[in-house]
Amino acid sequence: MATSAAPPQKDKLIFAPGATDSTTTDNNNQPTPQRAAQFQLSRLSRPSLSPSPFTQFHTWFTHPALTHSVPETTTLSTAHLPSGRVSSRVVYLKELDARGFVIYSNFGTSRKAADIATNPFASLCFWWKDVERQVRVEGRVERLTDQESQVYFDTRARGSRVGAWASRQSSVLTPRAEPDADTAPHQGEADAEVDDGRAELDAQVAEVQARFVGQEHIPVPPFWGGLRIVPETVEFWQGRESRLHDRFRYTRVDAVGSGEGSGEWKIERLSP
Ligand SMILES: Cc1cc2nc3c(=O)[nH]c(=O)nc-3n(C[C@H](O)[C@H](O)[C@H](O)COP(=O)(O)O)c2cc1C
C-alpha cells in the first residue's frame, strides 16, 4: 500500500526521528509507528490556572509523576550584546519564591556571566516529558547577595563547595607541556598518561583543599552565587493531540522593568 511518507533522506544523519517508519511494515502492510508521537496525557484550561504563575509552577513542579525524575533541570539562555549571540546551557533550579526563579553558578569566568554583564535578560525552559509539559520563563536577572548565596552554598557537599572555588568555569585548561622524548609514553601506552588539561584543574582543587583544610565552614566564593530570574512572562504548555497544544502565558501587569509591582498577572491563551 502506498504511503505519503517522504522518500529516504540518505544525505541526512537525522531526519524526522520518531516519525512513522515507512521502511518497516506490520502484518497489514502498514508503516510501523516507531514511538508515540502524540501528546495525550492531559489538558489545560483557563479555570484550572492559579492567578499566580509561581503557585502554578509549584503545582506542576510537585506533580507526583515527576517525583522520580529531576524536574529542577532547566535550560538557561542568555544573550550577549552588542553581538546578539545567544547561548544556552542546562542548570538546576534551586529556589523559587514570589520574586522569581533562582539558579546557582559561577559569575566570574562563565559564558553566562559574560552575557549577563552586557544584557540583564535571560530565559529558562523546563521540559517535563513524563507529564508532557513545558514551562518558559523570561525576565530580568539579578544576583543574590553573598549572604543569601551562602545559605544555599552551605547545603552543598564539601567537594562541591571546594569545586566552586577551584573551577574557573568555562576557561580553557592548558595541557601540561609535552614530556621530552626520553620520558614520553611509548606508542600503545595508556592515553591517561598524557595530560589533556585535567591536571591543571586537579592542581587548582588541591590548592583550594589545602587552603580550607581543617576548616568546616567554607565561605561562598565572591565570583559564585545565586542568580534570580525575575519573570516578566511565564508560559505553561500542555501537549495535546495533533500538536494542538494548550498554552497559557502570564504577563506581569506592571510595565517592564518596574520591579515586583502589584503582583498582578494577565493570563492569555496562545495558539499552539
Ligand atoms: C544536569 C545538569 C545540571 C547542571 N547544573 C548546573 C548548575 O546548576 N549551575 C552551573 O553553573 N552549571 C550547571 N551545569 C553545567 C552547565 O550546563 C554549563 O556547562 C556551565 O554552567 C558553563 O556554562 P557557561 O560557560 O555557558 O555559562 C549543569 C549541567 C547539567 C548537564
XYZ file of N, CA and C and ligand atoms in Angstrom:
847
model
N 0.849 -1.197 0.000
C 0.000 0.000 0.000
C 0.883 1.243 0.000
N 0.532 2.187 -0.849
C 1.356 3.399 -0.942
C 1.196 4.249 0.310
N 2.256 4.878 0.731
C 2.163 5.794 1.866
C 2.610 7.175 1.394
N 2.242 8.168 2.215
C 2.621 9.533 1.861
C 3.962 9.899 2.484
N 4.627 8.909 3.082
C 5.895 9.220 3.758
C 6.918 9.737 2.765
N 7.792 10.618 3.277
C 8.832 11.191 2.426
C 9.816 10.102 2.022
N 10.457 10.244 0.842
C 11.462 9.261 0.447
C 12.637 9.311 1.409
N 13.421 8.225 1.486
C 14.561 8.223 2.412
C 15.476 9.408 2.143
N 15.943 10.048 3.192
C 16.810 11.221 3.075
C 18.240 10.758 3.361
N 18.866 10.158 2.344
C 20.137 9.466 2.570
C 21.273 10.395 2.974
N 21.160 11.665 2.589
C 22.250 12.586 2.894
C 22.160 13.156 4.308
N 21.092 12.808 5.027
C 20.895 13.391 6.358
C 21.193 12.366 7.443
N 21.999 12.775 8.438
C 22.291 11.864 9.548
C 21.051 11.654 10.404
N 20.237 12.686 10.506
C 18.975 12.583 11.248
C 17.888 13.202 10.389
N 16.779 12.490 10.287
C 15.633 13.055 9.574
C 14.345 12.530 10.193
N 13.498 13.425 10.664
C 12.200 13.080 11.239
C 12.290 11.918 12.227
N 13.151 12.024 13.254
C 13.264 10.912 14.202
C 11.940 10.691 14.919
N 11.619 9.423 15.141
C 10.390 9.128 15.858
C 9.159 9.136 14.980
N 9.317 9.582 13.749
C 8.153 9.584 12.843
C 7.889 8.148 12.403
N 6.745 7.951 11.809
C 6.409 6.634 11.289
C 7.470 6.192 10.298
N 7.914 4.967 10.440
C 8.970 4.459 9.574
C 8.347 3.691 8.416
N 8.471 4.237 7.202
C 7.825 3.609 6.054
C 8.612 2.405 5.541
N 9.810 2.168 6.107
C 10.607 1.046 5.606
C 10.237 -0.260 6.316
N 9.581 -0.173 7.498
C 9.131 -1.391 8.156
C 7.610 -1.372 8.216
N 7.019 -2.526 8.021
C 5.559 -2.585 7.996
C 5.067 -3.703 8.901
N 3.818 -3.576 9.358
C 3.242 -4.630 10.190
C 2.530 -5.655 9.299
N 1.769 -6.579 9.916
C 1.134 -7.658 9.166
C 0.169 -7.152 8.107
N -0.404 -5.976 8.345
C -1.343 -5.394 7.373
C -0.636 -4.490 6.380
N 0.691 -4.611 6.346
C 1.489 -3.807 5.411
C 1.402 -2.308 5.704
N 1.092 -1.983 6.972
C 1.037 -0.580 7.388
C 2.402 -0.173 7.961
N 2.815 1.077 7.736
C 4.072 1.545 8.326
C 4.048 1.366 9.849
N 5.169 0.949 10.412
C 5.226 0.693 11.850
C 5.536 1.982 12.609
N 4.666 2.343 13.564
C 4.991 3.526 14.350
C 6.223 3.250 15.218
N 7.173 4.156 15.244
C 8.405 3.946 15.989
C 8.286 4.334 17.455
N 7.568 5.384 17.732
C 7.316 5.752 19.127
C 6.127 6.697 19.173
N 5.523 6.799 20.342
C 4.334 7.628 20.451
C 4.665 9.059 20.103
N 4.050 9.574 19.071
C 4.354 10.932 18.634
C 3.291 11.920 19.093
N 2.250 11.419 19.722
C 1.146 12.286 20.124
C 1.190 12.582 21.615
N 0.762 13.770 21.979
C 0.642 14.142 23.395
C -0.817 13.963 23.788
N -1.073 13.073 24.726
C -2.469 12.750 25.043
C -2.764 12.699 26.536
N -1.763 12.982 27.356
C -1.910 12.728 28.792
C -2.920 13.623 29.502
N -2.942 14.887 29.101
C -3.724 15.824 29.894
C -4.144 17.028 29.062
N -4.872 17.935 29.693
C -5.243 19.179 29.032
C -5.201 20.285 30.057
N -5.159 21.513 29.552
C -5.046 22.663 30.449
C -6.077 23.689 30.025
N -6.841 24.204 30.995
C -7.836 25.218 30.637
C -7.764 26.366 31.641
N -8.289 27.484 31.237
C -8.172 28.728 31.999
C -8.669 28.598 33.440
N -9.845 27.973 33.694
C -10.350 27.937 35.076
C -9.432 27.174 36.029
N -8.613 26.271 35.488
C -7.777 25.463 36.388
C -6.496 26.193 36.789
N -6.241 27.345 36.171
C -4.971 28.029 36.433
C -5.017 28.881 37.696
N -3.902 28.885 38.419
C -3.762 29.776 39.569
C -3.572 31.214 39.069
N -4.008 32.219 39.825
C -3.756 33.605 39.400
C -2.268 33.947 39.399
N -1.467 33.165 40.134
C -0.029 33.441 40.217
C 0.764 32.389 39.448
N 1.689 32.806 38.585
C 2.499 31.815 37.880
C 3.422 31.047 38.820
N 3.744 31.647 39.963
C 4.626 30.952 40.916
C 3.899 29.768 41.549
N 2.630 29.998 41.930
C 1.852 28.900 42.502
C 1.581 27.844 41.436
N 1.258 28.331 40.225
C 1.001 27.388 39.128
C 2.245 26.546 38.859
N 3.424 27.198 38.852
C 4.678 26.468 38.620
C 4.890 25.437 39.720
N 4.647 25.843 40.954
C 4.854 24.932 42.080
C 3.944 23.704 41.966
N 2.715 23.943 41.546
C 1.769 22.823 41.368
C 2.307 21.844 40.330
N 2.782 22.373 39.216
C 3.320 21.497 38.168
C 4.615 20.816 38.621
N 5.479 21.575 39.273
C 6.799 21.067 39.685
C 6.662 19.888 40.650
N 5.601 19.926 41.481
C 5.444 18.893 42.503
C 4.487 17.779 42.057
N 4.210 17.700 40.769
C 3.337 16.631 40.258
C 3.951 15.270 40.624
N 3.125 14.364 41.173
C 3.671 13.069 41.618
C 4.420 12.316 40.520
N 4.024 12.505 39.269
C 4.694 11.779 38.171
C 6.142 12.234 37.998
N 6.501 13.367 38.583
C 7.872 13.877 38.415
C 8.777 13.529 39.596
N 8.207 12.826 40.580
C 8.965 12.528 41.793
C 10.282 11.823 41.486
N 10.263 10.926 40.504
C 11.468 10.132 40.245
C 12.339 10.710 39.135
N 11.926 11.838 38.592
C 12.784 12.490 37.596
C 13.501 13.647 38.291
N 14.079 14.527 37.540
C 14.776 15.668 38.141
C 14.125 16.933 37.567
N 12.953 17.313 38.109
C 12.200 18.405 37.485
C 12.920 19.748 37.553
N 13.946 19.850 38.410
C 14.662 21.132 38.528
C 15.646 21.377 37.382
N 15.767 20.408 36.488
C 16.664 20.583 35.351
C 16.041 21.552 34.342
N 16.780 22.577 33.963
C 16.216 23.602 33.084
C 17.292 24.163 32.167
N 16.874 24.686 31.037
C 17.822 25.318 30.114
C 17.793 26.825 30.330
N 18.949 27.372 30.641
C 19.097 28.817 30.838
C 19.712 29.408 29.574
N 19.026 30.379 28.990
C 19.575 31.045 27.804
C 19.864 32.500 28.123
N 21.000 32.945 27.603
C 21.420 34.328 27.789
C 21.880 34.846 26.433
N 21.999 36.157 26.328
C 22.410 36.728 25.038
C 23.399 37.864 25.274
N 24.445 37.833 24.509
C 25.492 38.846 24.622
C 25.135 40.057 23.763
N 25.418 41.225 24.284
C 25.242 42.445 23.486
C 26.582 43.174 23.375
N 26.904 43.812 22.266
C 26.020 44.033 21.125
C 26.052 42.912 20.092
N 26.794 41.846 20.319
C 26.905 40.834 19.259
C 25.566 40.146 18.980
N 24.694 40.078 20.002
C 23.408 39.406 19.806
C 23.518 37.897 19.844
N 24.714 37.378 20.123
C 24.863 35.913 20.150
C 24.216 35.333 21.400
N 23.489 34.239 21.185
C 22.726 33.622 22.276
C 23.430 32.345 22.697
N 23.442 32.044 23.990
C 23.977 30.753 24.428
C 23.035 30.130 25.444
N 22.997 28.810 25.441
C 22.116 28.057 26.338
C 22.916 26.983 27.035
N 22.521 26.680 28.229
C 23.127 25.565 28.961
C 22.122 25.062 29.987
N 22.299 23.790 30.372
C 21.419 23.194 31.381
C 21.942 23.571 32.764
N 21.032 23.989 33.632
C 21.376 24.263 35.035
C 20.259 23.692 35.906
N 20.446 23.799 37.217
C 19.413 23.347 38.145
C 18.708 24.537 38.785
N 17.384 24.480 38.796
C 16.623 25.466 39.570
C 16.786 25.095 41.044
N 17.195 26.058 41.856
C 17.420 25.749 43.268
C 16.430 26.408 44.208
N 15.810 27.492 43.781
C 14.870 28.183 44.666
C 13.774 28.842 43.836
N 12.609 28.930 44.458
C 11.503 29.680 43.856
C 10.744 30.373 44.971
N 10.508 31.646 44.821
C 9.607 32.349 45.730
C 8.852 33.392 44.916
N 8.150 34.277 45.579
C 7.298 35.226 44.852
C 8.106 36.258 44.075
N 9.449 36.240 44.252
C 10.267 37.175 43.470
C 10.753 36.536 42.176
N 11.005 35.243 42.194
C 11.467 34.631 40.959
C 12.160 33.294 41.144
N 12.832 32.883 40.067
C 13.439 31.564 39.933
C 14.953 31.718 40.136
N 15.533 30.937 41.036
C 16.948 31.129 41.352
C 17.779 29.918 40.921
N 18.868 30.212 40.210
C 19.845 29.180 39.861
C 21.192 29.617 40.468
N 22.116 28.670 40.591
C 23.442 28.994 41.154
C 24.519 28.680 40.128
N 25.525 29.550 40.097
C 26.574 29.349 39.103
C 27.790 30.215 39.407
N 28.742 30.104 38.490
C 29.943 30.943 38.513
C 29.637 32.243 37.758
N 29.943 33.360 38.402
C 29.721 34.638 37.718
C 31.024 35.397 37.511
N 32.115 34.624 37.466
C 33.408 35.224 37.176
C 33.812 34.974 35.741
N 33.924 33.696 35.391
C 34.523 33.348 34.098
C 33.562 32.699 33.109
N 32.378 32.320 33.544
C 31.494 31.547 32.652
C 30.941 32.420 31.536
N 30.455 31.746 30.526
C 29.850 32.460 29.385
C 28.577 33.185 29.817
N 27.790 32.550 30.683
C 26.556 33.195 31.141
C 26.900 34.494 31.864
N 28.029 34.463 32.611
C 28.450 35.666 33.336
C 28.779 36.779 32.351
N 29.517 36.428 31.300
C 29.893 37.434 30.299
C 28.642 37.980 29.610
N 27.687 37.089 29.348
C 26.457 37.527 28.672
C 25.663 38.497 29.547
N 25.444 38.113 30.802
C 24.556 38.971 31.615
C 25.241 40.264 32.045
N 26.561 40.289 31.933
C 27.253 41.563 32.201
C 26.891 42.598 31.142
N 26.479 42.135 29.964
C 26.127 43.064 28.883
C 24.623 43.161 28.669
N 23.878 42.186 29.200
C 22.444 42.118 28.898
C 21.739 41.397 30.045
N 20.944 42.110 30.831
C 20.362 41.514 32.042
C 19.095 40.701 31.811
N 18.847 40.278 30.573
C 17.646 39.468 30.314
C 18.040 38.024 30.044
N 17.210 37.112 30.519
C 17.510 35.682 30.347
C 16.208 34.899 30.300
N 16.326 33.648 29.890
C 15.130 32.785 29.903
C 15.480 31.414 30.454
N 14.463 30.779 31.002
C 14.560 29.387 31.445
C 13.539 28.588 30.660
N 13.889 27.342 30.341
C 12.924 26.481 29.667
C 12.969 25.100 30.311
N 11.859 24.709 30.878
C 11.732 23.387 31.521
C 10.965 22.466 30.567
N 11.377 21.199 30.486
C 10.627 20.196 29.709
C 10.446 18.975 30.603
N 9.188 18.669 30.901
C 8.871 17.532 31.748
C 8.140 16.494 30.898
N 8.931 15.586 30.373
C 8.417 14.589 29.440
C 7.312 13.731 30.049
N 7.504 13.339 31.320
C 6.558 12.406 31.938
C 5.134 12.962 32.031
N 5.004 14.285 31.998
C 3.671 14.880 32.053
C 3.373 15.694 30.787
N 4.311 15.621 29.830
C 4.162 16.307 28.539
C 3.936 17.804 28.725
N 4.783 18.399 29.586
C 4.618 19.820 29.893
C 5.921 20.572 29.702
N 5.768 21.810 29.264
C 6.901 22.726 29.133
C 6.548 24.021 29.872
N 7.545 24.622 30.517
C 7.352 25.953 31.095
C 8.480 26.854 30.617
N 8.110 28.022 30.141
C 9.095 29.014 29.691
C 8.996 30.243 30.584
N 10.152 30.693 31.027
C 10.230 31.856 31.916
C 11.135 32.877 31.249
N 10.685 34.114 31.175
C 11.545 35.163 30.600
C 11.536 36.371 31.506
N 12.700 36.951 31.697
C 12.728 38.150 32.528
C 14.112 38.701 32.735
N 14.181 39.592 33.677
C 15.410 40.283 34.015
C 16.104 39.492 35.122
N 17.420 39.518 35.131
C 18.139 38.771 36.168
C 18.716 39.720 37.210
N 18.881 39.178 38.420
C 19.574 39.922 39.476
C 20.395 38.936 40.298
N 21.575 39.358 40.724
C 22.428 38.496 41.545
C 21.932 38.488 42.981
N 22.013 37.335 43.625
C 21.727 37.271 45.049
C 22.946 37.820 45.802
N 22.738 38.296 46.996
C 23.869 38.773 47.794
C 24.685 37.558 48.257
N 25.919 37.825 48.706
C 26.754 36.740 49.232
C 26.080 36.061 50.424
N 25.428 36.878 51.245
C 24.757 36.283 52.426
C 23.653 35.328 51.998
N 22.873 35.727 50.997
C 21.795 34.852 50.507
C 22.392 33.584 49.885
N 23.450 33.771 49.090
C 24.055 32.627 48.401
C 24.703 31.661 49.390
N 25.229 32.220 50.483
C 25.894 31.379 51.483
C 24.938 30.324 52.045
N 23.671 30.694 52.189
C 22.695 29.771 52.775
C 22.584 28.516 51.921
N 22.486 28.708 50.588
C 22.433 27.537 49.712
C 23.798 26.846 49.653
N 24.867 27.654 49.577
C 26.218 27.093 49.456
C 26.491 26.103 50.594
N 26.030 26.438 51.800
C 26.263 25.584 52.971
C 25.581 24.222 52.855
N 24.578 24.107 51.983
C 23.882 22.817 51.836
C 24.654 21.876 50.900
N 25.627 22.419 50.175
C 26.342 21.589 49.189
C 27.373 20.700 49.857
N 27.623 19.555 49.238
C 28.669 18.651 49.719
C 29.998 19.409 49.709
N 30.891 19.042 50.627
C 32.170 19.754 50.731
C 32.904 19.773 49.378
N 32.884 18.635 48.688
C 33.585 18.556 47.403
C 33.048 19.578 46.403
N 31.740 19.802 46.435
C 31.144 20.760 45.503
C 31.466 22.193 45.912
N 31.600 22.420 47.235
C 31.980 23.769 47.682
C 33.424 24.052 47.269
N 34.281 23.049 47.446
C 35.685 23.194 47.017
C 35.721 23.392 45.499
N 34.924 22.617 44.791
C 34.890 22.704 43.327
C 34.500 24.086 42.832
N 33.539 24.699 43.536
C 33.097 26.044 43.121
C 34.258 27.038 43.220
N 35.082 26.894 44.276
C 36.263 27.755 44.414
C 37.298 27.449 43.336
N 37.456 26.130 43.060
C 38.571 25.710 42.204
C 38.333 25.972 40.716
N 37.085 25.870 40.281
C 36.829 25.911 38.837
C 36.690 27.336 38.313
N 37.542 27.669 37.360
C 37.340 28.938 36.635
C 36.443 28.588 35.450
N 35.170 28.473 35.760
C 34.213 27.832 34.847
C 34.294 28.361 33.418
N 34.416 27.420 32.505
C 34.445 27.653 31.048
C 35.739 28.277 30.536
N 36.727 28.471 31.416
C 38.019 28.915 30.888
C 38.787 27.671 30.407
N 39.670 27.881 29.457
C 40.390 26.749 28.847
C 41.465 26.237 29.794
N 41.516 24.909 29.944
C 42.566 24.272 30.750
C 43.697 23.859 29.820
N 44.893 24.256 30.167
C 46.030 24.026 29.276
C 46.721 22.706 29.624
N 46.929 21.862 28.632
C 47.653 20.605 28.903
C 49.069 20.903 29.378
N 49.571 20.026 30.239
C 50.967 20.145 30.668
C 51.867 20.054 29.455
N 53.019 20.714 29.541
C 53.969 20.658 28.427
C 54.282 19.198 28.104
N 54.437 18.891 26.815
C 54.771 17.528 26.365
C 56.045 17.063 27.053
N 56.055 15.857 27.597
C 57.307 15.343 28.150
C 58.342 15.157 27.033
N 59.642 15.210 27.366
C 60.646 15.062 26.301
C 60.691 13.601 25.840
N 61.386 13.367 24.751
C 61.349 12.069 24.061
C 61.707 10.902 24.982
N 62.643 11.116 25.933
C 63.095 10.010 26.803
C 61.964 9.513 27.701
N 61.137 10.485 28.186
C 60.104 10.087 29.149
C 58.717 9.973 28.522
N 58.640 10.343 27.232
C 57.330 10.294 26.573
C 56.800 8.862 26.546
N 55.464 8.693 26.748
C 54.946 7.333 26.699
C 55.141 6.729 25.313
N 55.442 5.438 25.290
C 55.627 4.765 24.007
C 54.273 4.475 23.418
N 54.262 4.291 22.110
C 53.005 4.000 21.427
C 52.326 2.809 22.088
N 51.023 2.919 22.322
C 50.299 1.815 22.942
C 50.144 1.994 24.437
N 50.909 2.890 25.060
C 50.722 3.126 26.493
C 49.420 3.895 26.711
N 48.920 3.788 27.918
C 47.606 4.381 28.196
C 47.587 5.867 27.888
N 46.483 6.302 27.250
C 46.302 7.713 26.948
C 46.241 8.543 28.220
N 45.799 7.871 29.305
C 45.628 8.578 30.568
C 46.937 9.209 31.025
N 48.057 8.701 30.523
C 49.365 9.236 30.898
C 49.565 10.633 30.326
N 48.908 10.905 29.229
C 49.102 12.187 28.555
C 48.079 13.177 29.097
N 48.579 14.276 29.634
C 47.637 15.240 30.211
C 46.930 16.037 29.125
N 45.624 16.193 29.300
C 44.836 16.957 28.332
C 44.330 18.261 28.933
N 44.866 18.602 30.094
C 44.427 19.826 30.757
C 43.808 19.546 32.120
N 43.437 18.286 32.350
C 42.794 17.926 33.626
C 43.728 18.189 34.815
N 45.026 18.052 34.589
C 45.989 18.230 35.683
C 45.923 19.650 36.249
N 45.643 20.603 35.395
C 45.559 21.988 35.876
C 44.363 22.128 36.832
N 43.239 21.519 36.461
C 42.062 21.550 37.340
C 42.370 20.837 38.656
N 42.970 19.642 38.570
C 43.304 18.881 39.779
C 44.203 19.705 40.704
N 45.134 20.446 40.115
C 46.053 21.265 40.923
C 45.282 22.406 41.601
N 44.315 22.967 40.881
C 43.503 24.046 41.470
C 42.678 23.504 42.634
N 42.141 22.285 42.463
C 41.347 21.666 43.532
C 42.239 21.421 44.749
N 43.442 20.887 44.512
C 44.365 20.590 45.615
C 44.725 21.875 46.373
N 44.895 22.938 45.619
C 45.220 24.236 46.226
C 44.090 24.706 47.162
N 42.846 24.571 46.689
C 41.692 25.005 47.497
C 41.523 24.090 48.711
N 41.725 22.773 48.495
C 41.615 21.842 49.629
C 42.615 22.227 50.717
N 43.834 22.562 50.300
C 44.877 22.936 51.264
C 44.497 24.238 51.981
N 43.912 25.129 51.237
C 43.529 26.419 51.820
C 42.488 26.271 52.926
N 41.544 25.328 52.730
C 40.457 25.190 53.701
C 40.609 23.954 54.592
N 41.796 23.385 54.621
C 41.980 22.149 55.395
C 41.662 22.416 56.876
N 40.918 21.478 57.468
C 40.566 21.589 58.882
C 39.523 22.653 59.179
N 38.977 23.236 58.145
C 38.014 24.328 58.322
C 36.644 23.848 57.848
N 35.704 23.727 58.779
C 34.387 23.204 58.411
C 33.625 24.201 57.527
N 33.635 25.470 57.946
C 32.875 26.483 57.204
C 33.699 27.012 56.028
N 33.113 26.942 54.850
C 33.777 27.490 53.660
C 32.933 28.669 53.175
N 33.514 29.856 53.066
C 32.720 30.992 52.588
C 32.379 30.842 51.115
N 31.268 31.400 50.716
C 30.898 31.327 49.297
C 31.903 32.173 48.506
N 32.402 31.663 47.387
C 33.363 32.459 46.610
C 32.713 33.757 46.120
N 33.472 34.842 46.071
C 32.888 36.108 45.630
C 32.420 36.067 44.173
N 32.958 35.135 43.405
C 32.606 35.040 41.978
C 31.549 33.974 41.727
N 30.884 33.511 42.761
C 29.939 32.403 42.645
C 28.685 32.742 43.448
N 27.524 32.260 43.000
C 26.319 32.501 43.796
C 25.044 32.370 43.013
N 24.000 32.939 43.576
C 22.666 32.792 43.004
C 22.342 33.874 41.994
N 21.544 33.477 41.031
C 21.032 34.410 40.025
C 19.522 34.219 39.992
N 18.812 35.308 40.243
C 17.346 35.223 40.208
C 16.837 35.733 38.868
N 16.002 34.921 38.221
C 15.325 35.379 37.009
C 13.967 35.891 37.481
N 13.781 37.188 37.408
C 12.532 37.824 37.833
C 11.625 37.871 36.606
N 10.600 37.028 36.575
C 9.868 36.871 35.307
C 8.994 38.052 34.936
N 8.996 38.313 33.647
C 8.011 39.234 33.074
C 6.909 38.427 32.406
N 7.301 37.249 31.881
C 6.302 36.314 31.352
C 6.657 34.894 31.793
N 5.622 34.105 31.988
C 5.790 32.666 32.263
C 4.731 31.948 31.430
N 5.174 30.987 30.632
C 4.214 30.260 29.799
C 4.125 28.794 30.217
N 2.903 28.328 30.357
C 2.639 26.927 30.698
C 2.083 26.231 29.457
N 2.731 25.148 29.102
C 2.424 24.442 27.842
C 2.089 22.991 28.163
N 0.899 22.593 27.754
C 0.487 21.202 27.943
C 0.315 20.573 26.566
N 1.068 19.526 26.301
C 0.974 18.886 24.990
C -0.399 18.286 24.757
N -0.895 18.452 23.525
C -2.195 17.882 23.144
C -2.054 17.167 21.810
N -3.057 16.369 21.497
C -3.028 15.580 20.277
C -2.983 16.484 19.029
N -2.384 15.956 17.982
C -2.272 16.660 16.688
C -1.553 18.003 16.807
N -0.711 18.112 17.820
C 0.070 19.348 18.047
C -0.827 20.559 18.336
N -2.064 20.298 18.789
C -2.984 21.397 19.116
C -2.904 21.646 20.624
N -1.747 22.063 21.046
C -1.426 22.137 22.470
C -2.177 23.254 23.186
N -2.269 23.105 24.506
C -2.818 24.168 25.357
C -1.664 25.006 25.861
N -1.744 26.301 25.631
C -0.679 27.203 26.090
C -1.296 28.423 26.780
N -0.776 28.746 27.948
C -1.226 29.956 28.646
C -0.010 30.762 29.071
N -0.053 32.031 28.728
C 1.060 32.916 29.078
C 0.610 33.927 30.132
N 1.387 33.984 31.214
C 1.193 35.006 32.246
C 2.115 36.169 31.916
N 1.565 37.368 31.916
C 2.389 38.562 31.705
C 2.166 39.499 32.884
N 3.284 39.953 33.444
C 3.193 40.871 34.577
C 2.435 42.132 34.135
N 1.473 42.552 34.934
C 0.634 43.681 34.536
C 1.430 44.979 34.525
N 2.379 45.115 35.467
C 3.176 46.345 35.532
C 4.084 46.456 34.325
N 4.489 47.694 34.057
C 5.393 47.924 32.928
C 6.684 47.143 33.138
N 7.287 46.747 32.036
C 8.558 46.005 32.073
C 9.578 46.794 32.876
N 10.289 46.094 33.761
C 11.380 46.723 34.490
C 10.939 47.527 35.695
N 9.655 47.441 36.058
C 9.205 48.250 37.190
C 9.254 47.487 38.515
N 9.978 46.377 38.521
C 10.124 45.635 39.776
C 8.949 44.732 40.037
N 8.714 44.408 41.302
C 7.682 43.429 41.631
C 6.277 43.973 41.419
N 6.112 45.281 41.581
C 4.830 45.925 41.284
C 3.674 45.351 42.073
N 2.494 45.324 41.436
C 1.275 44.938 42.142
C 1.156 43.434 42.337
N 1.958 42.684 41.616
C 1.850 41.237 41.720
C 0.713 40.671 40.895
N 0.119 41.509 40.053
C -0.975 41.011 39.216
C -0.457 40.532 37.869
N -1.135 39.521 37.343
C -0.714 38.928 36.076
C -1.894 38.829 35.125
N -1.632 39.122 33.867
C -2.625 38.905 32.808
C -2.392 37.492 32.279
N -3.473 36.766 32.027
C -3.324 35.398 31.519
C -4.012 35.294 30.159
N -3.260 34.820 29.168
C -3.829 34.698 27.817
C -3.540 33.307 27.254
N -4.527 32.791 26.521
C -4.280 31.516 25.817
C -3.568 31.817 24.495
N -2.550 31.041 24.197
C -1.810 31.227 22.947
C -2.124 30.103 21.978
N -2.061 30.429 20.728
C -2.254 29.413 19.707
C -1.064 28.439 19.752
N -1.319 27.172 19.498
C -0.214 26.202 19.589
C 0.855 26.446 18.542
C 22.039 18.281 34.513
C 22.991 19.459 34.556
C 22.904 20.362 35.594
C 23.773 21.447 35.642
N 23.615 22.355 36.660
C 24.396 23.454 36.670
C 24.162 24.475 37.638
O 23.240 24.409 38.466
N 24.992 25.546 37.610
C 26.005 25.681 36.690
O 26.719 26.683 36.734
N 26.214 24.744 35.749
C 25.442 23.640 35.714
N 25.642 22.700 34.745
C 26.736 22.911 33.763
C 26.273 23.899 32.690
O 25.446 23.218 31.736
C 27.433 24.599 31.945
O 28.354 23.621 31.476
C 28.178 25.590 32.824
O 27.280 26.345 33.614
C 29.042 26.545 31.988
O 28.232 27.247 31.074
P 28.537 28.720 30.507
O 30.009 28.904 30.392
O 27.812 28.745 29.209
O 27.961 29.730 31.453
C 24.779 21.614 34.660
C 24.848 20.694 33.606
C 23.953 19.646 33.562
C 24.043 18.690 32.382
